[in-house]
Coordinates of C-alpha atoms and ligand atoms in Angstrom, one line a residue:
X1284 CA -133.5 180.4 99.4
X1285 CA -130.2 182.3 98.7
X1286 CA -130.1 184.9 95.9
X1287 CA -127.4 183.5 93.7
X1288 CA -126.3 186.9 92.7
X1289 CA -125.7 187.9 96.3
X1290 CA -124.1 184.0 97.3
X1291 CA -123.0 182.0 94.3
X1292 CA -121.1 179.8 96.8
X1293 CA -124.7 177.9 97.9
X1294 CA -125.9 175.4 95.6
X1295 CA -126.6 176.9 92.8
X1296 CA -124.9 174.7 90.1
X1297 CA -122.2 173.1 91.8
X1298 CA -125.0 171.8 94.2
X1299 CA -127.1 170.9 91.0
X1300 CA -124.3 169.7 89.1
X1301 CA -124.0 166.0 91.8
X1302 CA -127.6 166.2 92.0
X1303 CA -128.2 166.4 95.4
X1304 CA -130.8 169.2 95.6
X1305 CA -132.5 169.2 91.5
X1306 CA -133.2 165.7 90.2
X1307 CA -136.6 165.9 91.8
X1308 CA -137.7 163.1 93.9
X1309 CA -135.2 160.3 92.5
X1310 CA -132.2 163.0 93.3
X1311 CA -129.6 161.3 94.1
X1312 CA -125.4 162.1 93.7
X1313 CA -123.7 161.2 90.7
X1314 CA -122.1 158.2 92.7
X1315 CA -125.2 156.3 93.3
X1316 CA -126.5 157.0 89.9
X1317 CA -124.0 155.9 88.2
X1318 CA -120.4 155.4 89.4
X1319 CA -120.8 153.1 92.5
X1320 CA -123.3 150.8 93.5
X1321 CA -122.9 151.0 98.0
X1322 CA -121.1 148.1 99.1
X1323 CA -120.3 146.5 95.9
X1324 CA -117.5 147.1 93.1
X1325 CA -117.6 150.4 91.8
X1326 CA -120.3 150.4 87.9
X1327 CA -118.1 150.5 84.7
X1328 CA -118.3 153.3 82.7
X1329 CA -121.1 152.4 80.3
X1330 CA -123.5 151.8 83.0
X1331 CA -122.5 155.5 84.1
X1332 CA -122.9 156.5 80.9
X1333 CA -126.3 155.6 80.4
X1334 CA -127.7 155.6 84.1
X1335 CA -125.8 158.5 85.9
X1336 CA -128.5 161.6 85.6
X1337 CA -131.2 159.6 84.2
X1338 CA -133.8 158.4 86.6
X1339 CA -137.3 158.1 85.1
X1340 CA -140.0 160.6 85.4
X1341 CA -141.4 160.8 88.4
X1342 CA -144.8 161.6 87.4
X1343 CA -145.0 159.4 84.5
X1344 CA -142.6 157.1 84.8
X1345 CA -141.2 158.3 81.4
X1346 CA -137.9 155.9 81.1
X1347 CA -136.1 159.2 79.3
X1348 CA -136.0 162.4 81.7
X1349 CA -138.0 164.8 79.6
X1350 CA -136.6 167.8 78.0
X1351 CA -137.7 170.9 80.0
X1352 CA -137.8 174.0 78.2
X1353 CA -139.1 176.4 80.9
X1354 CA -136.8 179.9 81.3
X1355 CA -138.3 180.8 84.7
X1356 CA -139.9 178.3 87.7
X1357 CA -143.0 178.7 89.8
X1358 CA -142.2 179.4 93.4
X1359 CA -144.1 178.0 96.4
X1360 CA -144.4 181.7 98.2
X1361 CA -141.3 183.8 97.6
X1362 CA -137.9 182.4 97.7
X1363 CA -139.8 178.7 97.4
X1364 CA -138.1 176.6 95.1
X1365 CA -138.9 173.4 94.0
X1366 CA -135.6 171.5 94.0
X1367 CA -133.3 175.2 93.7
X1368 CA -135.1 175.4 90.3
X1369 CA -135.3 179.6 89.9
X1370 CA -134.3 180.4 86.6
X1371 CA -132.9 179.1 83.6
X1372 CA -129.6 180.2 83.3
X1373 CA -129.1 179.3 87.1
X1374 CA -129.9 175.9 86.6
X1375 CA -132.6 173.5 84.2
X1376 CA -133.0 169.9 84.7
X1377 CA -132.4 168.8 81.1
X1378 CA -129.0 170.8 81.6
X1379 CA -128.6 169.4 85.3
X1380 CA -129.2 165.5 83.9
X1381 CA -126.4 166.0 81.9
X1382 CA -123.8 167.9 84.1
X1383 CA -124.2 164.9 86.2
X1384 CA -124.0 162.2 83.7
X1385 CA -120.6 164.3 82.7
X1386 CA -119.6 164.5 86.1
X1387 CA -120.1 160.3 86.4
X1388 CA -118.7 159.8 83.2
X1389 CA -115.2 162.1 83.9
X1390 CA -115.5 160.8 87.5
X1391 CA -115.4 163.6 89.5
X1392 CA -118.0 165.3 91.3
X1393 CA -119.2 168.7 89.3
X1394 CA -119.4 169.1 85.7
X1395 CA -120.6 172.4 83.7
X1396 CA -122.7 172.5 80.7
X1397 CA -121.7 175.1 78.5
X1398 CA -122.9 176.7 74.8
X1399 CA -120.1 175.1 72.8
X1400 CA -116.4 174.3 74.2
X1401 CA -114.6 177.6 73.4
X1402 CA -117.5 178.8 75.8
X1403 CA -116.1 175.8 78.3
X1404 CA -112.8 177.0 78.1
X1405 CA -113.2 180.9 78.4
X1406 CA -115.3 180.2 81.3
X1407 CA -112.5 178.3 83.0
X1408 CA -109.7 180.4 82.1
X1409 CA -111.7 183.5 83.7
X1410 CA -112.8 181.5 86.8
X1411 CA -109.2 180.4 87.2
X1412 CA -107.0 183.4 86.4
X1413 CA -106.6 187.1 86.6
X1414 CA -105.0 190.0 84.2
X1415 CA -100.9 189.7 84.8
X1416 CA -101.2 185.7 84.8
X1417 CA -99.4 183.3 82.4
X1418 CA -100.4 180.1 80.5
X1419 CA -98.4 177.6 79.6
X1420 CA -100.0 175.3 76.7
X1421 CA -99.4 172.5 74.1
X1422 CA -97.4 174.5 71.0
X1423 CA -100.2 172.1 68.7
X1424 CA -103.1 173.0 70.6
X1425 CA -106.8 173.4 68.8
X1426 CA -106.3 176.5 66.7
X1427 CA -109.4 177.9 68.2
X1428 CA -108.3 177.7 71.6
X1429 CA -104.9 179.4 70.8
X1430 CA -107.1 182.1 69.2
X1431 CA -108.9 182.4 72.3
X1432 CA -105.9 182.7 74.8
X1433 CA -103.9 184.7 72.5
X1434 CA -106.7 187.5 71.4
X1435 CA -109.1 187.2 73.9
X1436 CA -107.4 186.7 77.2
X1437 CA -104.4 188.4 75.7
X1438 CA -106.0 191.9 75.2
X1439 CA -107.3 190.9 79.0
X1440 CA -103.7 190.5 79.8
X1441 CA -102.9 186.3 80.4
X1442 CA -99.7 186.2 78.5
X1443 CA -99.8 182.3 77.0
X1444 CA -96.3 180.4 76.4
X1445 CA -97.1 177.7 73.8
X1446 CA -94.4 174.8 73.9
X1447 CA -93.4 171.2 73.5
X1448 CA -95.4 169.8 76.5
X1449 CA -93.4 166.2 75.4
X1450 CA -89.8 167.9 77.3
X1451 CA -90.8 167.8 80.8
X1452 CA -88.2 169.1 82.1
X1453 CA -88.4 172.0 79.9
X1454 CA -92.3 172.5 81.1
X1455 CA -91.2 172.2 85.0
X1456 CA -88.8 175.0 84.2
X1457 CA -91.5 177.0 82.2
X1458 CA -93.8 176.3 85.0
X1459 CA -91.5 177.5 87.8
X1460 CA -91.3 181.0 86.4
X1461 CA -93.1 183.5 88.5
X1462 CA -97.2 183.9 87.5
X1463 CA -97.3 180.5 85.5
X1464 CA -101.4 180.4 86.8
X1465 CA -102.0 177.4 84.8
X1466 CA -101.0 174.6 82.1
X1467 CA -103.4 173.5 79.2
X1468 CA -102.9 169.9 77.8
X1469 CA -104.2 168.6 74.9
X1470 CA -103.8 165.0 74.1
X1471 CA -104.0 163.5 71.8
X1472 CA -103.5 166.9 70.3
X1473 CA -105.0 168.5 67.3
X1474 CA -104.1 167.6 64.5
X1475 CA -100.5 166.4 64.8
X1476 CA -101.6 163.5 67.5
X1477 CA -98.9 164.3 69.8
X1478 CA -99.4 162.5 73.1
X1479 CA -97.9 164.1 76.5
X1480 CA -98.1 162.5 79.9
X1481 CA -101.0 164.1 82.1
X1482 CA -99.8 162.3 85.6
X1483 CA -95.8 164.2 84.8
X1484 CA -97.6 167.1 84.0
X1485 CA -99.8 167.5 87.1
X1486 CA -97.1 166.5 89.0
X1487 CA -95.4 169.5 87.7
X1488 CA -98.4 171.7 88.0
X1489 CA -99.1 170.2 91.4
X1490 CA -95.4 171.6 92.8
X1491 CA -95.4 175.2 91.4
X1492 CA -99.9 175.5 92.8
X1493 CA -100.7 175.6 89.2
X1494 CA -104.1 173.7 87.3
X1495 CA -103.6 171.7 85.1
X1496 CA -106.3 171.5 82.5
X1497 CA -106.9 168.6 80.2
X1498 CA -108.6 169.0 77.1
X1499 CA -110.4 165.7 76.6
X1500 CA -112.2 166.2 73.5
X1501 CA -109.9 163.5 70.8
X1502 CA -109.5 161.0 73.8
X1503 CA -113.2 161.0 75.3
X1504 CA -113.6 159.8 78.9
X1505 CA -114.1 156.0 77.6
X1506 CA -110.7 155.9 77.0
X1507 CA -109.1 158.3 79.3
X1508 CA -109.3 160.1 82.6
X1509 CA -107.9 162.9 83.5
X1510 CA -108.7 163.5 86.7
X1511 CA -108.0 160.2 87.7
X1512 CA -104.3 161.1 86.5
X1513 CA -104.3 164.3 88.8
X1514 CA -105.6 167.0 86.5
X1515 CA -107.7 169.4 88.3
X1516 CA -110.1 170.2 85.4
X1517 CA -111.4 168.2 82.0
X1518 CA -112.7 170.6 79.3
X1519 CA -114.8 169.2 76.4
X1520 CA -116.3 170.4 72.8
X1521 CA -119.1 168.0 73.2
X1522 CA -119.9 169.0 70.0
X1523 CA -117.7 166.2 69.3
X1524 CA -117.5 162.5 70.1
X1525 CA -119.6 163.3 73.4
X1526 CA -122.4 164.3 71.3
X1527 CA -121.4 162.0 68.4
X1528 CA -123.4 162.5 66.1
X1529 CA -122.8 166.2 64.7
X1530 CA -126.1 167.9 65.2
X1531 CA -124.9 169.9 68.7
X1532 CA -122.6 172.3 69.6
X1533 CA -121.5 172.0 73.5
X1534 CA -119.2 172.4 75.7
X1535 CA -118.4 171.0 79.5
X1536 CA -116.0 171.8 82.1
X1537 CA -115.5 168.9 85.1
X1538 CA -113.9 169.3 88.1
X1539 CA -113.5 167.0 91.4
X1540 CA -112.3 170.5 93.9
X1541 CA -115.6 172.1 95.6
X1542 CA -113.7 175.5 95.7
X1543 CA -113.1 175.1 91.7
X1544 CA -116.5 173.9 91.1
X1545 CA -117.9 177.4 92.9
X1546 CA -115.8 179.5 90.9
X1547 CA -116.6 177.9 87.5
X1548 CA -120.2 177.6 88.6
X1549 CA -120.6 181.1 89.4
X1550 CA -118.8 182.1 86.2
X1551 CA -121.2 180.4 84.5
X1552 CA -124.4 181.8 86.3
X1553 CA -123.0 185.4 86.1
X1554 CA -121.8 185.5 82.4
X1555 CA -124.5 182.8 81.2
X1556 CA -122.8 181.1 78.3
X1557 CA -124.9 177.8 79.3
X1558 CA -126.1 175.1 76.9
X1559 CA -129.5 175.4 76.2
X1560 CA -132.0 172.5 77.0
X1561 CA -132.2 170.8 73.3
X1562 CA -128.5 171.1 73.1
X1563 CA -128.3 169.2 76.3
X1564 CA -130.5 166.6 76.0
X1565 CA -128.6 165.6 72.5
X1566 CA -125.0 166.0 74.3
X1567 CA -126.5 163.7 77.2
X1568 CA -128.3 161.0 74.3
X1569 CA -125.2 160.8 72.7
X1570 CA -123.1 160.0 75.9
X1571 CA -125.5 157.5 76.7
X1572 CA -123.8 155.6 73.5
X1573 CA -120.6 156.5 74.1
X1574 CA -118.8 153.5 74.7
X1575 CA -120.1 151.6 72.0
X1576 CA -119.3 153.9 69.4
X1577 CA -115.5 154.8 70.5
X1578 CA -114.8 150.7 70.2
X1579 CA -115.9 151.1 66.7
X1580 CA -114.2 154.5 65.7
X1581 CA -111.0 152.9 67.3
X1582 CA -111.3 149.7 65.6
X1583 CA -112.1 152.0 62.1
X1584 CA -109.2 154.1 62.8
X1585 CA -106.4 151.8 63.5
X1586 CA -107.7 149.8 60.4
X1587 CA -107.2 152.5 58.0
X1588 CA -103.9 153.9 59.8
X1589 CA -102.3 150.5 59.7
X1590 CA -103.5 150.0 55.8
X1591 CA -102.2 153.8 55.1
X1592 CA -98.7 153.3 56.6
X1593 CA -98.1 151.0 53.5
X1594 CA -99.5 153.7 50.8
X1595 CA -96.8 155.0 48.5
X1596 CA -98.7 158.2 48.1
X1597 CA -98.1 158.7 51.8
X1598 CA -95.4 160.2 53.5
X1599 CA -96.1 159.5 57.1
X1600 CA -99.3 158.5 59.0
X1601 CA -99.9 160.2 62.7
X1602 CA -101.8 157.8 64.8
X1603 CA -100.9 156.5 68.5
X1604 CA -101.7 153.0 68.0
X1605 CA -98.7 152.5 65.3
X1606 CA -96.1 150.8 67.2
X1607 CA -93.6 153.7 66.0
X1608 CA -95.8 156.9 67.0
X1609 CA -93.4 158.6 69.9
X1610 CA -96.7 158.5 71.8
X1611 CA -97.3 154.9 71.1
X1612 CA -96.3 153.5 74.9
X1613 CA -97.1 156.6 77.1
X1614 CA -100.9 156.4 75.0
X1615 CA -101.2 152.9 75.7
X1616 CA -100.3 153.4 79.8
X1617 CA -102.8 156.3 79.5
X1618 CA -105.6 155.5 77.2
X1619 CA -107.5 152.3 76.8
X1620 CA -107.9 152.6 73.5
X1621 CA -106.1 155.2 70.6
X1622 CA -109.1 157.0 69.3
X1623 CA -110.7 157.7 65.9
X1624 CA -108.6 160.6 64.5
X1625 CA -106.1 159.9 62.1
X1626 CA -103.5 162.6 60.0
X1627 CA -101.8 161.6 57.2
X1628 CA -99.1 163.3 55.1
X1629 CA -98.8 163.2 51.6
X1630 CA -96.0 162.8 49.3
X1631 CA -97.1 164.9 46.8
X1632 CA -96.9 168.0 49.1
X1633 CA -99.9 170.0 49.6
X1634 CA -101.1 169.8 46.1
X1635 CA -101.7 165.9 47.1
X1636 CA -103.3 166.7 50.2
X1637 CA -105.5 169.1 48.7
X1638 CA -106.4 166.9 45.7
X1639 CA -106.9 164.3 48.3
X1640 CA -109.2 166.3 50.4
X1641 CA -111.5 167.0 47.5
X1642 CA -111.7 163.3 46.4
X1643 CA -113.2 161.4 48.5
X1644 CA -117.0 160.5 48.8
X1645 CA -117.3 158.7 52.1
X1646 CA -115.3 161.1 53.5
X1647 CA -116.9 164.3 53.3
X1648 CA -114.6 167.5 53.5
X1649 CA -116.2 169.3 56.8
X1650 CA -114.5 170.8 59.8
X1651 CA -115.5 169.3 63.2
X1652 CA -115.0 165.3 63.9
X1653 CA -116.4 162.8 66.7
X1654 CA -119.3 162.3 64.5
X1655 CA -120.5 158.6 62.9
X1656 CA -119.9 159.7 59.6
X1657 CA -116.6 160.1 58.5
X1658 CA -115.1 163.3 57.8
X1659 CA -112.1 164.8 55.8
X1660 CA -110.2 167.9 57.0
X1661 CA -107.4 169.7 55.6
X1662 CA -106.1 171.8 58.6
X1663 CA -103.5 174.5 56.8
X1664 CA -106.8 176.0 55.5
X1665 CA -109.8 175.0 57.6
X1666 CA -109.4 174.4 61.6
X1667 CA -106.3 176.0 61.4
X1668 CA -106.4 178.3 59.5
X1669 CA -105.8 180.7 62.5
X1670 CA -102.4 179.7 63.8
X1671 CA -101.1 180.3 59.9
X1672 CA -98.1 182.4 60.3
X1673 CA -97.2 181.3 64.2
X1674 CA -95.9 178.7 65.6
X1675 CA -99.2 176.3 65.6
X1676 CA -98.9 176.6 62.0
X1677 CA -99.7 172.7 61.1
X1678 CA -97.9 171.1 57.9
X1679 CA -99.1 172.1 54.5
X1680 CA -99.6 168.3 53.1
X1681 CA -101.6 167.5 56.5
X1682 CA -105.1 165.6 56.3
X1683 CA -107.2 165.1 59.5
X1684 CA -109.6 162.5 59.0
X1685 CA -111.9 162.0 61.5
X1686 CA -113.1 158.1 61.2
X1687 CA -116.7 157.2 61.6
X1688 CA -118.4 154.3 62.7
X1689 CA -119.3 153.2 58.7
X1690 CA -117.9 149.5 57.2
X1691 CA -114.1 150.0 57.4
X1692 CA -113.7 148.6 54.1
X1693 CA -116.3 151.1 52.4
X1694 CA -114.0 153.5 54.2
X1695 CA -110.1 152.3 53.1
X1696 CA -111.8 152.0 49.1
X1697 CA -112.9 155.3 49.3
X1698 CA -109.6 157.0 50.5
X1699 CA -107.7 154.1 47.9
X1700 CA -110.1 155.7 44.9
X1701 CA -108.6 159.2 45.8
X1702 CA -105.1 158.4 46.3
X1703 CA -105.3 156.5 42.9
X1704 CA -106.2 159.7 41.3
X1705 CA -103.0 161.6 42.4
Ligands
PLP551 C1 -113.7 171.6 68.5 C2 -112.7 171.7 69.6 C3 -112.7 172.7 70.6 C4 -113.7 173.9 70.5 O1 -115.0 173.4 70.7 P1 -116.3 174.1 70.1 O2 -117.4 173.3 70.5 O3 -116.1 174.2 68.6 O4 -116.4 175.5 70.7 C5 -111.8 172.7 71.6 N1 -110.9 171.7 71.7 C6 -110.8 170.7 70.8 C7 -109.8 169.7 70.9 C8 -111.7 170.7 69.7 O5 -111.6 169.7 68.8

């Protein structure tokens, strides 16, 4: 068996990651699992979701893979592994049922499992780029991320260019200058909701031998994909909808490129920011449900943006599925469905928002959103806080609310009682 450390480029994850070599003896590739039955019409996306990665137990017959917790794996002689099982931050079944589950769900062929998503994304950006490189990202990207490129890779030397990803012409001639390595997308973006067109933007990326990154956290792969649209990698927080039910922090990286796939993979192996196997088994039971809960958070959502649009209190609501969101038609040619996120601006100025954001009961005020329970966020001061002072400052009498899956009346009475006490 190859020493990873010595040849990263033979099976370790990327192998693992379509499950060709470590599902046991059920293996089979994401495809068959999940995504296309031989011969017939390629399985929707729930089936994916809930059978892609999931075969029973072989020894028991246990209907849910179990959860392995084993750091290291007995060898059969030296250098005999059962299935490329070695070591645990090489590669662990509960963590290799999900990658491929990811990978069926995102549809492409190799998906990485990582600690949380700013874990996802440093991993990629390092796999992808070296010191004297530039990025090119969405000027209302995920404060955290902008802290990332900015600080981290900064001091490392990747210059980023945050801009208005919507002026495509503008981001052709951004991408065109020399070094432009790769171009981050977010969308919908965080918080302002701004949608940009991933097929115009790989395009772009495509002519000037750039990656284009998609950061698929607000949209989920129910209702958009990516790659389908020609990016070359999906990055997740699946500490979000994926896991859907706010008790995990994840991240995942998916690519459909073998070559990409080996360089992520071995960043992963060699730097070992992995999720670990509890994490992973709650990421892959919360995919599993997926579909059925973004049909509710979408249905939630576009109830309580279409009753807020009418709210004296409120200056402007940011949701694509309002017919006069700039986004609305490029979000309906791109997603199938607008999501469960929802900002709102307030008349009153940030003393409103603030007011607002302390007065609801439903809603409770939390950072993070994907979850089934409803949450209230008021960005200036909590997610991004960070980007105060640059130019991803977000507006000052901004809420984020992150819809759950609760009664949508409960919901639009609770945000009524604290609008009525402005
Ligand atoms: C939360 C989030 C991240 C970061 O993910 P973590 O799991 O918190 O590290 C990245 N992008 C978006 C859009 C997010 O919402």
């Amino acid at each position: 068996m190859t020493d990873p450390t010595t040849d990263p480029t033979t099976g370790h994850t990327a192998d693992h990651a379509t499950g060709h070599t470590a599902s046991g003896p059920t293996a089979s590739p994401a495809g068959a699992a999940g995504a296309e039955a031989p011969g017939r019409r390629p399985r929707g996306f729930a089936t994916a979701a809930v059978h892609a990665g999931q075969e029973f137990d072989p020894t028991t017959g246990a209907v849910v893979p179990p959860l392995h917790l084993s750091s290291t794996y007995a060898q059969d002689g030296i250098g005999g592994l059962r299935n490329g099982y070695e070591y645990g931050r090489s590669a662990n079944p509960t963590r290799t049922s999900l990658q491929v589950q990811l990978a069926a769900a995102e549809g492409g062929s190799y998906a990485f499992s990582f600690g949380s998503g700013l874990a996802a994304e440093d991993a990629v950006i390092r796999a992808v780029m070296r010191p004297g490189q530039r990025i090119v990202m969405g000027n209302d990207a995920y404060g955290g991320t902008y802290r990332l490129i900015s600080r981290i890779h900064g001091a490392w030397g990747i210059e980023a260019t945050p801009m208005d990803l919507s002026d495509v012409d503008r981001v052709a001639e951004a991408m065109s200058a020399p070094e432009a390595a790769v171009l981050w997308v977010e969308t919908p973006s965080n918080p302002l909701m701004a949608i940009t067109d991933i097929e115009a933007l790989a395009k772009i990326a495509r002519s000037t031998d750039a990656l284009l990154v998609v950061d698929n956290t607000f949209a989920t792969p129910y209702l958009q994909q990516p790659l389908a649209l020609g990016a070359d990698v999906v990055v997740h927080s699946t500490t979000k909808y994926i896991g859907g039910h706010s008790d995990v922090v994840g991240g995942a990286a998916i690519v459909d490129d073998a070559d990409l796939a080996e360089k992520i993979g071995f960043q992963q192996f060699a730097v070992g920011a992995i999720s670990g196997p509890l994490d992973a088994y709650l990421a892959t039971r919360g995919l599993k449900t997926l579909a059925v809960r973004m049909d509710r958070h979408c249905r939630n959502a576009e109830a309580i943006a279409a009753h807020l649009v009418d709210h004296p209190a409120v200056e402007r609501v940011l949701y694509p599925g309002l017919a006069d969101h700039p986004g609305h038609e490029l979000a309906k040619r791109q997603m199938s469905g607008f999501g469960g996120m929802v900002s709102v601006q307030l008349a009153g100025g940030e003393p409103a928002a603030r007011k607002v954001a302390e007065g609801t009961k439903l809603f409770q005020l939390a950072e993070s959103l994907g979850g089934i329970e409803s949450l209230m966020n008021f960005p200036h001061e909590m997610t991004h806080a960070s980007v105060q002072g640059t130019e991803l400052a977000v507006p000052e009498n901004l809420l984020r609310l992150s819809v759950g899956i609760e009664d949508v009346r409960d919901l639009i009475d609770d945000i009524d009682d604290a609008l009525a006490g402005l």
